[in-house]
Short mmCIF file of C-alpha atoms in Angstrom, two decimals:
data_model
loop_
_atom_site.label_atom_id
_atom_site.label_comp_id
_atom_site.label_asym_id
_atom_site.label_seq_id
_atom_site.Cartn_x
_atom_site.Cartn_y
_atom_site.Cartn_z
CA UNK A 10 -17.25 -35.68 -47.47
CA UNK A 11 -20.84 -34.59 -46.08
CA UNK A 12 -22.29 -32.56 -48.02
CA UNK A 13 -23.67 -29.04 -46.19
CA UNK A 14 -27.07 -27.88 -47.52
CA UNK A 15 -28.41 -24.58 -46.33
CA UNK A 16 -31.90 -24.34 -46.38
CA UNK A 17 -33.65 -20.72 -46.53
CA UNK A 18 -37.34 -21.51 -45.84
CA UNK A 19 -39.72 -19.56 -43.39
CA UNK A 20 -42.41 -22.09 -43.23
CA UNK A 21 -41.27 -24.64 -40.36
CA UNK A 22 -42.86 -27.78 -41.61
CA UNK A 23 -41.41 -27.50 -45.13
CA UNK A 24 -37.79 -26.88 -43.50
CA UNK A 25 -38.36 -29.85 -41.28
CA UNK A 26 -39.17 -32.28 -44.27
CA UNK A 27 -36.97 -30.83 -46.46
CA UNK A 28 -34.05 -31.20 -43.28
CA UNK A 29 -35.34 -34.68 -42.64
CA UNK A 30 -34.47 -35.84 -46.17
CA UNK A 31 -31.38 -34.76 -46.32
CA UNK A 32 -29.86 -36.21 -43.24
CA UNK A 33 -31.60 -39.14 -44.24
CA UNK A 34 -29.76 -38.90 -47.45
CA UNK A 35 -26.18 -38.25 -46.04
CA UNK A 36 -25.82 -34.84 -46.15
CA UNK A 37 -25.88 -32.47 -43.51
CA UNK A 38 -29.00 -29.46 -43.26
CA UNK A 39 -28.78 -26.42 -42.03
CA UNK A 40 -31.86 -24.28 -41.24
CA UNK A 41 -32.42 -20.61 -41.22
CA UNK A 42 -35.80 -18.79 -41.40
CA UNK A 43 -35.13 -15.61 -43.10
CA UNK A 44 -32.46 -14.08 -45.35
CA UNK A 45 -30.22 -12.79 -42.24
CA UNK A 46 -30.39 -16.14 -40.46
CA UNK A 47 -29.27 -17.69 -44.09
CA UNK A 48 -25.79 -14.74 -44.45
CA UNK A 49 -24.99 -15.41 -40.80
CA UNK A 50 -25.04 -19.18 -41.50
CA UNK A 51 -23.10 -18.75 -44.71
CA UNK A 52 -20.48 -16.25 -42.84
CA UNK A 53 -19.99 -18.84 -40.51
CA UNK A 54 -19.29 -21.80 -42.72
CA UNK A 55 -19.86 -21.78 -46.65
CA UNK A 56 -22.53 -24.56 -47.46
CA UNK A 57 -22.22 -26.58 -50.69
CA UNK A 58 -25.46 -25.71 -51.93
CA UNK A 59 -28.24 -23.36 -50.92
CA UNK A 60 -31.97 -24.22 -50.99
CA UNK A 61 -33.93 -21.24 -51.32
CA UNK A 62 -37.41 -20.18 -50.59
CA UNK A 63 -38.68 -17.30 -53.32
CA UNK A 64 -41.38 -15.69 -51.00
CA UNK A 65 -39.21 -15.41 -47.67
CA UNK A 66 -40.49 -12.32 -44.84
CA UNK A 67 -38.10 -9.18 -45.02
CA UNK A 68 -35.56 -9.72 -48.09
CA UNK A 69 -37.09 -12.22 -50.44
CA UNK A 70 -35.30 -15.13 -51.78
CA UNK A 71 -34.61 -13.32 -55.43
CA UNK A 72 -33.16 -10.29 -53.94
CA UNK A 73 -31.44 -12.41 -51.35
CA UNK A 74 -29.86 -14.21 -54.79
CA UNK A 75 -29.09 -10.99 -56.38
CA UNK A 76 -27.68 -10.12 -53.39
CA UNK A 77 -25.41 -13.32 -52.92
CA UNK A 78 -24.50 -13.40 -56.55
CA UNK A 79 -22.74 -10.06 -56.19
CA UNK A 80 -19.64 -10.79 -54.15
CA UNK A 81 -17.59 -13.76 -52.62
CA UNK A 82 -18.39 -16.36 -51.31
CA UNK A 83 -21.69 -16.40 -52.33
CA UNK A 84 -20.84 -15.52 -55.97
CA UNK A 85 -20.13 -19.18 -56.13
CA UNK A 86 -22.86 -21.29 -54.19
CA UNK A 87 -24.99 -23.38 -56.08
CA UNK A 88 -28.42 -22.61 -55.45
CA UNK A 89 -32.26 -24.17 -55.99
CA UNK A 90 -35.09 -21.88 -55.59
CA UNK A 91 -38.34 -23.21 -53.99
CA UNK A 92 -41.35 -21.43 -55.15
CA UNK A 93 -45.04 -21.82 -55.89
CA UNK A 94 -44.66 -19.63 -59.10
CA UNK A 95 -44.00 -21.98 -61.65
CA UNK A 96 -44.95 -19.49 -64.36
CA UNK A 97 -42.37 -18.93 -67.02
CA UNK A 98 -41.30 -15.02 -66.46
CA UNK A 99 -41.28 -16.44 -63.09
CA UNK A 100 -38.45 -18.79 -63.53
CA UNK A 101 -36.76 -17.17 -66.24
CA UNK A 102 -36.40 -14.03 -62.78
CA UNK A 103 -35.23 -16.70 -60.80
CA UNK A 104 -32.22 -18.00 -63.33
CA UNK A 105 -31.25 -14.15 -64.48
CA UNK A 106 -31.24 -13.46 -60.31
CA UNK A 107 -28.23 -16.27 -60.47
CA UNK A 108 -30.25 -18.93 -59.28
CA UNK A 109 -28.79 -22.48 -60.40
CA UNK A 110 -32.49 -24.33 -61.06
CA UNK A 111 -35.68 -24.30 -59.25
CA UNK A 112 -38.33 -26.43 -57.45
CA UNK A 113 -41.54 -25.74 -57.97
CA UNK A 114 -43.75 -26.61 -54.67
CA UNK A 115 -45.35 -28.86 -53.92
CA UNK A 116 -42.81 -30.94 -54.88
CA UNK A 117 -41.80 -34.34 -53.62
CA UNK A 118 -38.31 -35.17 -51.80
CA UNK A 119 -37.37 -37.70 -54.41
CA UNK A 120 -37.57 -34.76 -57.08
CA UNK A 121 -35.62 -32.23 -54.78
CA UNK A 122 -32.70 -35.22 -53.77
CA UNK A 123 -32.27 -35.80 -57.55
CA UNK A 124 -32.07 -31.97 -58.43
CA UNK A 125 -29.64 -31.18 -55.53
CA UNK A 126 -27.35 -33.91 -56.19
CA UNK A 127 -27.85 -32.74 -60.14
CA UNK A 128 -26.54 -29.65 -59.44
CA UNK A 129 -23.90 -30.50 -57.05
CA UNK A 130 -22.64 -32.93 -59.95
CA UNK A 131 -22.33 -29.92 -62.29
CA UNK A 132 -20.80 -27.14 -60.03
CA UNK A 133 -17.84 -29.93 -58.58
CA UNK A 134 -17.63 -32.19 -61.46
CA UNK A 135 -14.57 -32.83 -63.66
CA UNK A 136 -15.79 -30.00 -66.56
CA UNK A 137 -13.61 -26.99 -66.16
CA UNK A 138 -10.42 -28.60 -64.84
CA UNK A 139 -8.34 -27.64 -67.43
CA UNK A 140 -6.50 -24.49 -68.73
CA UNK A 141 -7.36 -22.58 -71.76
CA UNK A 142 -7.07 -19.03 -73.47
CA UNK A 143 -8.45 -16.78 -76.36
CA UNK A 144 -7.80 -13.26 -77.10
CA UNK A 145 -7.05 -12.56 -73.66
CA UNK A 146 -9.48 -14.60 -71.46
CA UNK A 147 -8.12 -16.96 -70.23
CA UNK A 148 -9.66 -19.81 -67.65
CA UNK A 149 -7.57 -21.26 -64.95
CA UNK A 150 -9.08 -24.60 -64.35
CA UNK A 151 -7.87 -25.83 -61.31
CA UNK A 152 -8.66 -22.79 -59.68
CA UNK A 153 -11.84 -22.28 -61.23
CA UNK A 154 -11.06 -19.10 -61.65
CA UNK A 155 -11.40 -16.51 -65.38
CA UNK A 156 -8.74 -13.77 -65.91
CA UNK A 157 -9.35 -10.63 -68.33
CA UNK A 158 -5.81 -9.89 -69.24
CA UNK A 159 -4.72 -9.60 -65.38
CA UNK A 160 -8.41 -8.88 -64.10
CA UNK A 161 -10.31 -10.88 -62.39
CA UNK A 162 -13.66 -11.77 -63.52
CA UNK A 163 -16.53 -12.63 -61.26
CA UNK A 164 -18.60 -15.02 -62.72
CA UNK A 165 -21.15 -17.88 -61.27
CA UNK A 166 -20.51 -21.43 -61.22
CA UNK A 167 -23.07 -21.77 -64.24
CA UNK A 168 -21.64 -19.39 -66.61
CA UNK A 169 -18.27 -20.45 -65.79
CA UNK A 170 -19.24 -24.33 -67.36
CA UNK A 171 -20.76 -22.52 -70.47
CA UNK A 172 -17.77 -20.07 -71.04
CA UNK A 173 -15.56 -23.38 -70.50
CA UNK A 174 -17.50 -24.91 -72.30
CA UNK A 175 -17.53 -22.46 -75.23
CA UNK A 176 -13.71 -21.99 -74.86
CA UNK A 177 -13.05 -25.27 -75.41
CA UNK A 178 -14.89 -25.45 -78.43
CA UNK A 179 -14.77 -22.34 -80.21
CA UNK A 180 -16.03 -21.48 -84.08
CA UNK A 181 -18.74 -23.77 -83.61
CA UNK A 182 -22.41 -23.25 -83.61
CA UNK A 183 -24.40 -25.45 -81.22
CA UNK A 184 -27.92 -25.51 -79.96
CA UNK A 185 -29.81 -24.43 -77.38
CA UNK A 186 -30.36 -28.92 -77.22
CA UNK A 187 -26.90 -29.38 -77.28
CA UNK A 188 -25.54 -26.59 -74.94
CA UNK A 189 -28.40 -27.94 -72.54
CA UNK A 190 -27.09 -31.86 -73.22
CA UNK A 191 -23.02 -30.61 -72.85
CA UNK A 192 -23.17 -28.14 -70.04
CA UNK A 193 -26.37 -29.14 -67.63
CA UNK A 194 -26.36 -32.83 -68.37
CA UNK A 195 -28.57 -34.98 -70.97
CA UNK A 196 -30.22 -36.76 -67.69
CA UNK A 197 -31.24 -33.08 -66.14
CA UNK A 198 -34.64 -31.96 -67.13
CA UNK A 199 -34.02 -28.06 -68.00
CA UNK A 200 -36.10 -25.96 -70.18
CA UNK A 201 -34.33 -24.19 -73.78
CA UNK A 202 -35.12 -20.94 -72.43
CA UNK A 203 -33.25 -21.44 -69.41
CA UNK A 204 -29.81 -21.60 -72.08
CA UNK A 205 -30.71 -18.14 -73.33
CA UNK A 206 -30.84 -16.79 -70.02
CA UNK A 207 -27.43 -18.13 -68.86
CA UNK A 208 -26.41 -16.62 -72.13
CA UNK A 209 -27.23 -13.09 -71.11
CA UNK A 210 -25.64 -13.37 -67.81
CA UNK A 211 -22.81 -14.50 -69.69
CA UNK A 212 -22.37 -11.57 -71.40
CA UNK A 213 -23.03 -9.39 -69.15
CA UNK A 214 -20.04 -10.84 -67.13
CA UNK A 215 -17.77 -10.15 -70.10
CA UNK A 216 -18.93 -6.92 -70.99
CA UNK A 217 -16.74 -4.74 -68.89
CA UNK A 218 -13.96 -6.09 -70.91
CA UNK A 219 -15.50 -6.05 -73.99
CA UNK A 220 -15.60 -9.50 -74.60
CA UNK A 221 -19.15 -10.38 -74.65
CA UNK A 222 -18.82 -9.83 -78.37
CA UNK A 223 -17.13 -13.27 -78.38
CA UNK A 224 -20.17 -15.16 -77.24
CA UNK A 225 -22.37 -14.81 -80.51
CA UNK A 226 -25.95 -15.21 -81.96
CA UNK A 227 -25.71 -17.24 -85.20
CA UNK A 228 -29.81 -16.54 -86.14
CA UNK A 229 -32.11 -19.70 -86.57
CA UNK A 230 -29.04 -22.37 -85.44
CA UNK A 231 -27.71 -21.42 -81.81
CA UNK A 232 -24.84 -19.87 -80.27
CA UNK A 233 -21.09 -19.50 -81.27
CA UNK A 234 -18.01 -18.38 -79.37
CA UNK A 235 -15.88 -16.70 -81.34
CA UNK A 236 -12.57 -14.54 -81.65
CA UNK A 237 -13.29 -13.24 -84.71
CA UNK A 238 -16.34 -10.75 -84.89
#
């Protein structure tokens, strides 16, 4: 099935290219200036993955992520920032916003068709298909969906591959290398740092329910997920 790419970009000419590349690619663009054109697209038809200019006029793109992240269906949208600020605090905004990865311009169409289809690859693949429970949180795999007790928990296609992930393969510590190579792909270029911040947002997710406790800090080795405290 074609694959439905919203791009968020003010600047005309970058949309165009961007557009261009995709259709040439397979995959069907949809354009929208400014963060009201890009919710009136997305009421109208969910894409599969959004493209998303930082420095957009009215609502930027991070608030416009914040924003998205925060209820359905957006919640659970895969989505690449595009932004000239490639400093760190930069991206590490951009990934606690709930932003997916990022593009830093200029960049070339060959980088941004290989991150896209990255992505896509990670939020639709086979990881998370399967059931599994601990201590009350339980993951319903082919619904993609988490459960606290009877609760639903709102979570972002990221954090729900690391808490699957972690589920999975609880009482052992791994790395930030080998939560990067396990849950984002060995072929994906993503920096450490990125791993702590999904980390975070992972736990802040589980809070409410007092379960972040479960996803723990083992000092100088990694990260653990654990029943036991």
């Amino acid at each position: 099935m074609q694959k439905r790419i919203l791009i968020v970009e003010d600047e005309a000419s970058i949309r165009d290219m961007v557009a261009f590349a995709l259709r040439k690619a397979g995959m069907e663009a949809i354009p929208a200036a400014d963060a009201r054109a890009a919710q009136l697209a997305i009421a109208e038809q969910v894409p599969d993955l959004i493209l998303l200019d930082w420095m957009l006029p009215g609502t930027s793109g991070l608030e416009l992520a914040r924003r998205l992240r925060k209820e359905d269906p957006g919640r659970e949208i895969p989505i690449i920032m595009l932004t000239a600020r490639g400093e760190e605090m930069d991206r590490v905004n951009g990934l606690e916003a709930g932003v997916d990865d990022y593009v830093v311009k200029p960049f070339s169409t060959r980088e941004l068709l290989a991150r896209i289809k990255a992505v896509l690859r990670r939020s639709k693949g086979d990881d998370g298909s399967g059931n599994v429970e601990i201590n009350g949180l339980r993951i319903d795999g082919p619904a993609h969906r988490v459960f606290a007790g009877t609760d639903a928990v709102p979570i972002g296609p990221t954090e729900y591959r690391l808490l699957y992930f972690f589920m999975t393969h609880p009482e052992r510590v791994y790395t930030r290398a080998q939560l990067l190579d396990h849950v984002w792909g060995g072929s994906v270029y993503v920096e450490e740092r990125t791993v702590d911040v999904h980390i975070r947002r992972l736990r802040k997710t589980l809070e409410p329910w007092q379960l972040d406790r479960m996803v723990q800090t083992v000092r100088g080795s990694g990260y653990r997920f654990s029943a036991s405290p």
